[in-house]
Tab-separated table of C-alpha atoms in Angstrom:
chain	number	residue	atom	x	y	z
A	1	UNK	CA	85.174	-39.889	-14.419
A	2	UNK	CA	83.615	-39.309	-11.021
A	3	UNK	CA	83.805	-35.693	-12.159
A	4	UNK	CA	81.987	-36.451	-15.269
A	5	UNK	CA	79.274	-38.124	-13.757
A	6	UNK	CA	78.261	-35.623	-11.366
A	7	UNK	CA	78.141	-32.890	-13.669
A	8	UNK	CA	75.996	-35.282	-15.716
A	9	UNK	CA	74.095	-35.974	-13.128
A	10	UNK	CA	73.381	-32.532	-12.267
A	11	UNK	CA	72.394	-31.058	-15.824
A	12	UNK	CA	69.775	-33.901	-15.913
A	13	UNK	CA	67.945	-33.227	-12.756
A	14	UNK	CA	67.825	-29.524	-14.149
A	15	UNK	CA	66.518	-30.470	-16.944
A	16	UNK	CA	63.821	-32.583	-15.149
A	17	UNK	CA	63.056	-30.006	-13.171
A	18	UNK	CA	62.634	-27.227	-16.300
A	19	UNK	CA	59.960	-30.240	-17.489
A	20	UNK	CA	58.127	-30.113	-14.725
A	21	UNK	CA	57.742	-26.391	-14.430
A	22	UNK	CA	56.541	-26.319	-18.013
A	23	UNK	CA	53.691	-28.962	-17.996
A	24	UNK	CA	52.647	-26.810	-14.612
A	25	UNK	CA	52.225	-23.761	-16.803
A	26	UNK	CA	48.698	-22.508	-17.838
A	27	UNK	CA	47.322	-21.872	-21.722
A	28	UNK	CA	48.482	-18.782	-23.342
A	29	UNK	CA	44.358	-17.145	-23.161
A	30	UNK	CA	44.183	-17.946	-19.236
A	31	UNK	CA	47.814	-16.870	-18.109
A	32	UNK	CA	46.878	-12.828	-18.074
A	33	UNK	CA	43.384	-13.158	-15.988
A	34	UNK	CA	45.379	-15.751	-13.721
A	35	UNK	CA	48.153	-13.589	-13.238
A	36	UNK	CA	45.723	-10.191	-12.741
A	37	UNK	CA	43.934	-12.605	-10.245
A	38	UNK	CA	47.249	-13.563	-8.612
A	39	UNK	CA	48.084	-9.937	-8.213
A	40	UNK	CA	44.846	-9.097	-6.459
A	41	UNK	CA	45.058	-11.731	-4.386
A	42	UNK	CA	48.436	-10.580	-2.850
A	43	UNK	CA	48.007	-7.064	-3.284
A	44	UNK	CA	48.326	-5.009	-0.015
A	45	UNK	CA	45.324	-2.803	1.808
A	46	UNK	CA	46.050	0.491	0.078
A	47	UNK	CA	47.428	-0.753	-3.755
A	48	UNK	CA	45.941	-1.164	-6.777
A	49	UNK	CA	45.198	-4.371	-6.900
A	50	UNK	CA	43.387	-3.891	-3.305
A	51	UNK	CA	39.420	-4.786	-3.177
A	52	UNK	CA	39.138	-2.334	-0.435
A	53	UNK	CA	39.409	0.882	-3.005
A	54	UNK	CA	36.298	-1.030	-4.743
A	55	UNK	CA	34.241	-0.542	-1.440
A	56	UNK	CA	32.550	2.678	-2.952
A	57	UNK	CA	31.558	1.154	-6.468
A	58	UNK	CA	28.399	-0.863	-7.025
A	59	UNK	CA	30.009	-4.946	-7.890
A	60	UNK	CA	27.890	-6.923	-10.923
A	61	UNK	CA	27.971	-9.983	-12.439
A	62	UNK	CA	28.926	-7.795	-15.999
A	63	UNK	CA	32.329	-6.059	-13.391
A	64	UNK	CA	32.157	-2.796	-11.703
A	65	UNK	CA	29.963	-0.400	-12.306
A	66	UNK	CA	29.472	3.428	-11.090
A	67	UNK	CA	29.850	4.327	-7.877
A	68	UNK	CA	26.824	3.181	-5.630
A	69	UNK	CA	24.249	6.374	-5.690
A	70	UNK	CA	23.756	8.792	-2.650
A	71	UNK	CA	21.454	9.406	-0.181
A	72	UNK	CA	19.103	11.968	-0.886
A	73	UNK	CA	16.227	13.558	0.152
A	74	UNK	CA	12.576	12.121	0.146
A	75	UNK	CA	11.197	15.317	-0.407
A	76	UNK	CA	13.376	15.615	-4.108
A	77	UNK	CA	11.830	13.505	-7.089
A	78	UNK	CA	13.783	10.233	-8.022
A	79	UNK	CA	15.530	10.729	-11.412
A	80	UNK	CA	17.008	7.543	-12.566
A	81	UNK	CA	14.866	4.371	-11.446
A	82	UNK	CA	17.580	2.065	-13.305
A	83	UNK	CA	19.467	2.591	-9.922
A	84	UNK	CA	19.531	1.961	-6.545
A	85	UNK	CA	17.834	4.618	-4.491
A	86	UNK	CA	18.448	5.480	-1.024
A	87	UNK	CA	15.788	8.193	0.377
A	88	UNK	CA	16.270	10.257	3.473
A	89	UNK	CA	12.697	10.726	5.154
A	90	UNK	CA	12.018	14.124	6.590
A	91	UNK	CA	9.461	15.574	8.459
A	92	UNK	CA	7.367	16.264	5.819
A	93	UNK	CA	6.594	11.888	5.370
A	94	UNK	CA	6.984	11.612	8.957
A	95	UNK	CA	4.618	8.674	10.046
A	96	UNK	CA	3.411	7.884	6.292
A	97	UNK	CA	2.981	4.097	5.733
A	98	UNK	CA	5.100	2.555	3.290
A	99	UNK	CA	3.228	2.075	0.917
A	100	UNK	CA	2.315	5.236	0.483
A	101	UNK	CA	5.396	6.531	0.596
A	102	UNK	CA	6.504	4.400	-2.491
A	103	UNK	CA	2.994	5.471	-4.289
A	104	UNK	CA	3.792	8.868	-4.324
A	105	UNK	CA	7.240	8.458	-5.755
A	106	UNK	CA	6.873	5.404	-8.121
A	107	UNK	CA	4.242	6.328	-10.520
A	108	UNK	CA	3.183	4.211	-12.831
A	109	UNK	CA	3.714	1.186	-10.647
A	110	UNK	CA	0.791	-0.898	-10.387
A	111	UNK	CA	-0.026	-1.490	-6.935
A	112	UNK	CA	0.550	-5.063	-6.740
A	113	UNK	CA	3.994	-4.877	-8.258
A	114	UNK	CA	4.582	-2.546	-5.517
A	115	UNK	CA	3.503	-4.726	-2.651
A	116	UNK	CA	6.091	-7.974	-4.631
A	117	UNK	CA	8.853	-5.605	-4.156
A	118	UNK	CA	7.867	-5.154	-0.584
A	119	UNK	CA	7.716	-8.733	-0.108
A	120	UNK	CA	10.859	-10.388	-2.314
A	121	UNK	CA	13.168	-7.621	-0.062
A	122	UNK	CA	13.542	-5.496	-2.814
A	123	UNK	CA	12.588	-2.285	-0.500
A	124	UNK	CA	14.017	-1.667	2.948
A	125	UNK	CA	14.170	0.719	5.602
A	126	UNK	CA	17.703	1.803	7.582
A	127	UNK	CA	18.956	-1.894	6.142
A	128	UNK	CA	16.031	-4.297	7.196
A	129	UNK	CA	13.142	-5.849	5.923
A	130	UNK	CA	9.615	-4.054	5.978
A	131	UNK	CA	5.968	-4.358	5.552
A	132	UNK	CA	3.635	-2.309	3.590
A	133	UNK	CA	1.737	-0.767	6.675
A	134	UNK	CA	4.669	0.088	8.694
A	135	UNK	CA	5.098	3.836	9.146
A	136	UNK	CA	8.135	5.594	8.610
A	137	UNK	CA	9.513	8.411	10.880
A	138	UNK	CA	12.117	11.782	10.224
A	139	UNK	CA	15.283	10.614	9.275
A	140	UNK	CA	14.616	6.719	8.043
A	141	UNK	CA	16.002	5.496	5.151
A	142	UNK	CA	14.298	3.756	2.240
A	143	UNK	CA	16.155	1.585	-0.129
A	144	UNK	CA	14.139	1.552	-3.412
A	145	UNK	CA	15.638	-1.530	-5.892
A	146	UNK	CA	15.949	-0.488	-9.615
A	147	UNK	CA	12.388	-0.883	-10.944
A	148	UNK	CA	10.849	-0.284	-14.417
A	149	UNK	CA	8.201	2.335	-14.552
A	150	UNK	CA	5.220	2.203	-16.863
A	151	UNK	CA	4.959	5.791	-19.066
A	152	UNK	CA	1.130	6.690	-17.588
A	153	UNK	CA	-0.877	9.695	-19.354
A	154	UNK	CA	-2.142	12.209	-17.158
A	155	UNK	CA	-6.073	10.896	-16.899
A	156	UNK	CA	-8.421	12.585	-18.549
A	157	UNK	CA	-10.781	14.706	-16.349
A	158	UNK	CA	-13.534	15.442	-18.049
A	159	UNK	CA	-15.308	19.320	-16.929
A	160	UNK	CA	-18.665	18.002	-16.026
A	161	UNK	CA	-17.115	15.293	-14.075
A	162	UNK	CA	-14.679	17.820	-12.194
A	163	UNK	CA	-17.704	20.242	-11.793
A	164	UNK	CA	-19.592	17.274	-10.190
A	165	UNK	CA	-17.024	16.214	-7.968
A	166	UNK	CA	-16.945	19.784	-6.364
A	167	UNK	CA	-20.334	20.409	-6.073
A	168	UNK	CA	-19.614	17.143	-3.943
A	169	UNK	CA	-18.011	19.357	-1.133
A	170	UNK	CA	-19.458	19.324	2.197
A	171	UNK	CA	-16.794	21.122	4.134
A	172	UNK	CA	-13.482	22.862	2.914
A	173	UNK	CA	-10.972	24.926	5.205
A	174	UNK	CA	-7.127	25.533	4.632
A	175	UNK	CA	-6.559	22.273	6.037
A	176	UNK	CA	-9.417	19.508	4.818
A	177	UNK	CA	-11.950	19.246	2.715
A	178	UNK	CA	-15.076	17.017	3.219
A	179	UNK	CA	-16.400	14.662	-0.058
A	180	UNK	CA	-19.599	12.858	-0.519
A	181	UNK	CA	-17.832	10.103	-2.881
A	182	UNK	CA	-20.227	8.823	-5.508
A	183	UNK	CA	-20.355	5.122	-5.293
A	184	UNK	CA	-18.481	3.178	-8.517
A	185	UNK	CA	-15.482	5.609	-8.010
A	186	UNK	CA	-12.589	4.338	-6.320
A	187	UNK	CA	-10.667	6.928	-3.953
A	188	UNK	CA	-7.426	6.458	-6.100
A	189	UNK	CA	-6.106	4.939	-9.025
A	190	UNK	CA	-4.719	1.606	-9.771
A	191	UNK	CA	-6.118	-1.587	-10.545
A	192	UNK	CA	-7.120	-1.106	-13.462
A	193	UNK	CA	-8.438	2.135	-13.007
A	194	UNK	CA	-6.674	4.827	-15.091
A	195	UNK	CA	-7.406	7.625	-12.097
A	196	UNK	CA	-9.469	7.889	-8.856
A	197	UNK	CA	-10.932	10.908	-6.425
A	198	UNK	CA	-7.938	11.834	-5.387
A	199	UNK	CA	-6.335	12.411	-8.816
A	200	UNK	CA	-9.678	13.794	-10.005
A	201	UNK	CA	-9.808	16.457	-6.965
A	202	UNK	CA	-6.511	17.649	-7.788
A	203	UNK	CA	-6.807	18.377	-11.205
A	204	UNK	CA	-10.230	19.847	-10.352
A	205	UNK	CA	-9.065	21.999	-7.679
A	206	UNK	CA	-5.878	22.695	-9.261
A	207	UNK	CA	-3.921	21.497	-5.858
A	208	UNK	CA	-0.774	19.964	-5.752
A	209	UNK	CA	-1.182	18.801	-2.146
A	210	UNK	CA	-4.041	16.915	-1.741
A	211	UNK	CA	-4.020	13.697	-0.169
A	212	UNK	CA	-6.679	10.711	1.226
A	213	UNK	CA	-6.794	10.957	5.037
A	214	UNK	CA	-8.306	7.402	4.659
A	215	UNK	CA	-10.317	5.081	2.601
A	216	UNK	CA	-13.972	3.662	1.268
A	217	UNK	CA	-14.272	1.068	-1.298
A	218	UNK	CA	-15.149	2.026	-4.919
A	219	UNK	CA	-18.940	0.926	-4.592
A	220	UNK	CA	-19.143	2.851	-1.111
A	221	UNK	CA	-20.584	6.630	-1.342
A	222	UNK	CA	-20.421	8.798	1.030
A	223	UNK	CA	-17.772	10.700	3.408
A	224	UNK	CA	-14.394	11.291	2.718
A	225	UNK	CA	-11.751	13.150	4.250
A	226	UNK	CA	-9.035	14.906	2.102
A	227	UNK	CA	-5.861	16.598	3.511
A	228	UNK	CA	-5.005	19.927	1.972
A	229	UNK	CA	-1.808	20.363	4.340
A	230	UNK	CA	0.709	17.407	6.083
A	231	UNK	CA	-0.468	18.496	9.484
A	232	UNK	CA	-4.059	17.979	8.807
A	233	UNK	CA	-3.142	14.558	7.177
A	234	UNK	CA	-0.573	13.657	10.289
A	235	UNK	CA	-3.343	14.715	12.922
A	236	UNK	CA	-6.329	13.439	11.756
A	237	UNK	CA	-4.852	9.947	10.495
A	238	UNK	CA	-3.838	10.036	14.211
A	239	UNK	CA	-6.950	10.225	15.320
A	240	UNK	CA	-7.857	6.932	12.920
A	241	UNK	CA	-4.985	5.186	14.671
A	242	UNK	CA	-6.565	6.069	18.447
A	243	UNK	CA	-9.846	5.264	17.052
A	244	UNK	CA	-11.145	8.561	17.953
A	245	UNK	CA	-13.299	9.158	15.050
A	246	UNK	CA	-16.421	7.374	14.926
A	247	UNK	CA	-18.185	6.594	11.782
A	248	UNK	CA	-21.735	5.403	10.754
A	249	UNK	CA	-22.706	3.696	7.931
A	250	UNK	CA	-26.404	3.034	6.144
A	251	UNK	CA	-27.010	-0.442	4.737
A	252	UNK	CA	-29.591	-2.254	2.711
A	253	UNK	CA	-29.502	-6.101	3.789
A	254	UNK	CA	-31.284	-9.275	3.115
A	255	UNK	CA	-33.730	-10.635	5.241
A	256	UNK	CA	-34.725	-9.210	8.323
A	257	UNK	CA	-32.036	-9.203	11.482
A	258	UNK	CA	-33.399	-10.208	14.351
A	259	UNK	CA	-31.291	-8.118	17.105
A	260	UNK	CA	-32.193	-4.490	17.847
A	261	UNK	CA	-28.453	-4.276	18.228
A	262	UNK	CA	-25.492	-6.653	18.154
A	263	UNK	CA	-21.830	-6.466	18.229
A	264	UNK	CA	-20.186	-8.206	15.752
A	265	UNK	CA	-16.196	-9.412	17.007
A	266	UNK	CA	-14.904	-11.631	14.186
A	267	UNK	CA	-11.070	-11.381	13.210
A	268	UNK	CA	-10.834	-11.020	9.278
A	269	UNK	CA	-7.946	-11.993	7.453
A	270	UNK	CA	-7.531	-10.899	3.815
A	271	UNK	CA	-6.214	-13.542	0.768
A	272	UNK	CA	-6.046	-13.394	-3.151
A	273	UNK	CA	-8.236	-15.613	-5.155
A	274	UNK	CA	-5.802	-17.387	-8.144
A	275	UNK	CA	-7.377	-14.123	-10.521
A	276	UNK	CA	-5.683	-11.680	-8.503
A	277	UNK	CA	-8.704	-10.372	-6.818
A	278	UNK	CA	-8.241	-9.545	-3.024
A	279	UNK	CA	-10.878	-11.297	-0.615
A	280	UNK	CA	-11.660	-10.943	2.756
A	281	UNK	CA	-13.347	-13.754	5.649
A	282	UNK	CA	-13.829	-14.416	8.899
A	283	UNK	CA	-11.367	-16.220	10.426
A	284	UNK	CA	-9.656	-18.089	13.507
A	285	UNK	CA	-7.752	-15.578	15.592
A	286	UNK	CA	-4.307	-15.387	14.253
A	287	UNK	CA	-4.551	-17.685	11.049
A	288	UNK	CA	-2.546	-16.578	8.403
A	289	UNK	CA	-2.652	-16.786	4.830
A	290	UNK	CA	0.291	-16.144	3.183
A	291	UNK	CA	2.112	-12.544	4.700
A	292	UNK	CA	-1.699	-11.707	5.913
A	293	UNK	CA	-2.517	-12.776	9.337
A	294	UNK	CA	-6.258	-12.280	10.855
A	295	UNK	CA	-6.867	-9.231	12.313
A	296	UNK	CA	-9.387	-8.249	15.862
A	297	UNK	CA	-12.416	-7.063	13.890
A	298	UNK	CA	-15.568	-5.499	15.708
A	299	UNK	CA	-18.459	-3.713	13.980
A	300	UNK	CA	-21.571	-1.853	16.121
A	301	UNK	CA	-25.081	-2.674	14.500
A	302	UNK	CA	-28.488	-1.487	14.997
A	303	UNK	CA	-31.597	-2.688	13.240
A	304	UNK	CA	-33.140	0.903	12.105
A	305	UNK	CA	-36.530	-0.329	10.336
A	306	UNK	CA	-37.513	-3.911	8.662
A	307	UNK	CA	-39.533	-3.492	5.156
A	308	UNK	CA	-40.619	-5.231	1.773
A	309	UNK	CA	-38.810	-4.650	-1.255
A	310	UNK	CA	-39.460	-5.877	-4.520
A	311	UNK	CA	-41.416	-8.987	-2.443
A	312	UNK	CA	-38.050	-9.591	-0.898
A	313	UNK	CA	-37.501	-9.048	3.338
A	314	UNK	CA	-35.037	-6.096	3.725
A	315	UNK	CA	-33.223	-4.241	6.609
A	316	UNK	CA	-32.233	-0.848	7.515
A	317	UNK	CA	-29.064	-1.360	9.474
A	318	UNK	CA	-26.872	1.424	11.246
A	319	UNK	CA	-23.294	0.018	11.160
A	320	UNK	CA	-20.619	1.533	13.430
A	321	UNK	CA	-17.410	0.040	12.538
A	322	UNK	CA	-14.857	0.116	15.893
A	323	UNK	CA	-11.665	-1.042	13.594
A	324	UNK	CA	-11.237	-0.195	9.781
A	325	UNK	CA	-10.313	-3.577	7.827
A	326	UNK	CA	-11.257	-3.954	4.272
A	327	UNK	CA	-14.274	-5.075	3.524
A	328	UNK	CA	-15.366	-5.302	7.501
A	329	UNK	CA	-19.002	-4.433	7.372
A	330	UNK	CA	-19.532	-6.228	4.117
A	331	UNK	CA	-18.013	-9.349	5.147
A	332	UNK	CA	-19.355	-9.127	9.252
A	333	UNK	CA	-23.458	-8.822	7.468
A	334	UNK	CA	-22.731	-11.587	5.345
A	335	UNK	CA	-21.617	-13.717	8.390
A	336	UNK	CA	-24.385	-13.686	10.336
A	337	UNK	CA	-26.658	-14.533	6.940
A	338	UNK	CA	-27.661	-11.009	5.927
A	339	UNK	CA	-25.367	-9.841	3.234
A	340	UNK	CA	-25.818	-6.402	2.146
A	341	UNK	CA	-28.190	-5.720	-1.143
A	342	UNK	CA	-26.193	-5.134	-4.498
A	343	UNK	CA	-22.747	-7.722	-2.609
A	344	UNK	CA	-21.411	-8.986	-5.485
A	345	UNK	CA	-18.872	-10.126	-3.841
A	346	UNK	CA	-19.958	-11.909	-0.383
A	347	UNK	CA	-23.700	-12.550	-1.135
A	348	UNK	CA	-24.068	-16.394	-1.369
A	349	UNK	CA	-27.659	-16.693	-1.945
A	350	UNK	CA	-28.497	-16.732	-5.650
A	351	UNK	CA	-32.269	-15.672	-5.409
A	352	UNK	CA	-30.784	-12.609	-3.231
A	353	UNK	CA	-32.955	-9.464	-4.551
A	354	UNK	CA	-30.660	-7.748	-7.273
A	355	UNK	CA	-30.261	-3.949	-7.320
A	356	UNK	CA	-28.203	-1.571	-9.467
A	357	UNK	CA	-25.342	-0.923	-6.822
A	358	UNK	CA	-23.932	-1.396	-3.884
A	359	UNK	CA	-26.148	-0.575	-0.653
A	360	UNK	CA	-23.585	0.910	1.698
A	361	UNK	CA	-23.240	4.662	2.620
A	362	UNK	CA	-20.770	6.206	4.260
A	363	UNK	CA	-23.353	8.537	6.400
A	364	UNK	CA	-21.978	10.316	9.371
A	365	UNK	CA	-18.658	10.980	10.770
A	366	UNK	CA	-17.750	12.371	13.780
A	367	UNK	CA	-14.185	13.864	14.811
A	368	UNK	CA	-11.840	15.651	18.001
A	369	UNK	CA	-10.971	18.939	17.188
A	370	UNK	CA	-7.389	19.228	15.619
A	371	UNK	CA	-4.628	21.549	16.927
A	372	UNK	CA	-5.021	23.015	13.405
A	373	UNK	CA	-8.081	23.644	13.301
A	374	UNK	CA	-9.915	26.952	13.748
A	375	UNK	CA	-13.389	27.429	15.782
A	376	UNK	CA	-15.156	27.354	12.632
A	377	UNK	CA	-14.774	23.923	11.542
A	378	UNK	CA	-17.427	21.574	13.055
A	379	UNK	CA	-16.634	18.264	14.250
A	380	UNK	CA	-19.545	16.287	12.960
A	381	UNK	CA	-20.372	15.536	9.397
A	382	UNK	CA	-23.304	14.032	7.516
A	383	UNK	CA	-23.790	13.420	3.631
A	384	UNK	CA	-27.187	13.122	2.340
A	385	UNK	CA	-28.404	9.839	1.062
A	386	UNK	CA	-28.247	9.142	-2.820
A	387	UNK	CA	-31.303	9.124	-4.788
A	388	UNK	CA	-30.495	5.469	-5.928
A	389	UNK	CA	-30.437	4.305	-2.159
A	390	UNK	CA	-33.331	6.185	-1.083
A	391	UNK	CA	-35.762	4.815	-4.211
A	392	UNK	CA	-35.351	2.047	-2.100
A	393	UNK	CA	-36.768	3.297	1.381
A	394	UNK	CA	-40.026	3.956	2.080
A	395	UNK	CA	-41.035	7.350	2.717
A	396	UNK	CA	-41.800	6.568	6.590
A	397	UNK	CA	-38.102	4.954	6.900
A	398	UNK	CA	-36.767	8.064	5.537
A	399	UNK	CA	-38.249	10.052	7.851
A	400	UNK	CA	-36.403	8.157	10.448
A	401	UNK	CA	-33.127	8.371	9.020
A	402	UNK	CA	-33.479	12.073	9.190
A	403	UNK	CA	-34.269	12.111	12.675
A	404	UNK	CA	-30.821	10.251	13.794
């Protein structure tokens, strides 16, 4: 009786354990997934379930994709923009700004989108965050996230425009081209411009390598330096950074400027309006707006003449910017109460004299000799004042300009 009871108790206990195990088992639909997860979790390094085996692959929410793209030279064009690209900077890009480096490789991408990519950490240098103005050096690795580029058709440059620009070349040798830029033409395409001076000059000359050494505003006329080879670009940009290039601008401003000479030493801060348009204002030192911070800015001015134009007091001013901030001369002159004639951005006086252009002309520029320049390259360049400005200036004042 005792043996029978013990045997019955053992069988009952075994049945209870079996029922509990059945209750713990997952549904058939998820059993395969759980089994594979369990196998991967317990797999040893080097086995088929190890995560280390997939380290050379890019994993997304959709699963495992192709292998991580290998690094490639920045001298080679990107062929697949749908993937992450890693570009190794060479001597040809050494010293170039991040935004200029990217613009040359992401053709068709609006500048506003490019800067958004940089701000949102989609662009990295050597694995670290960067800013648009950061410099690249040989050996740096630039990571570019996948981007969608619009197809931009090559600009159509009329024969008349091409000939007109070529006729504006003031000086040219094997490394440098000096152009007297017309007002109303941007120096490069983007921000609503299908092309600018640099794209037009490439087509007009048939030269693939032409690069802007510096920039001037779309509505400003005058001297613009263009590099025909990389060594000239680097040498002259170094001079701009070290402030050994001296620039002089002629401008017509509202009102009579009382001081014969003046230094306008006011920090400038860039900001963006609600419609996306860029503006600059005088700010307090270290004032910040978004990612932008106020930068020290100095403009030296000299009053050359005062006269009336259509019954309005006007001054002819020689402006010499010691720094190269966006809209620097325009904002500084407006700040002292003498906005430039034709300045629709910073002229606050609704009764100011209306003229047909922004009266700002990049008149003279002086640079140092560079290692690649021969003895024939001059150090000083002068761009003749355009007729749409000279028509506003009295004859005796024009003679004064020529004597400077």
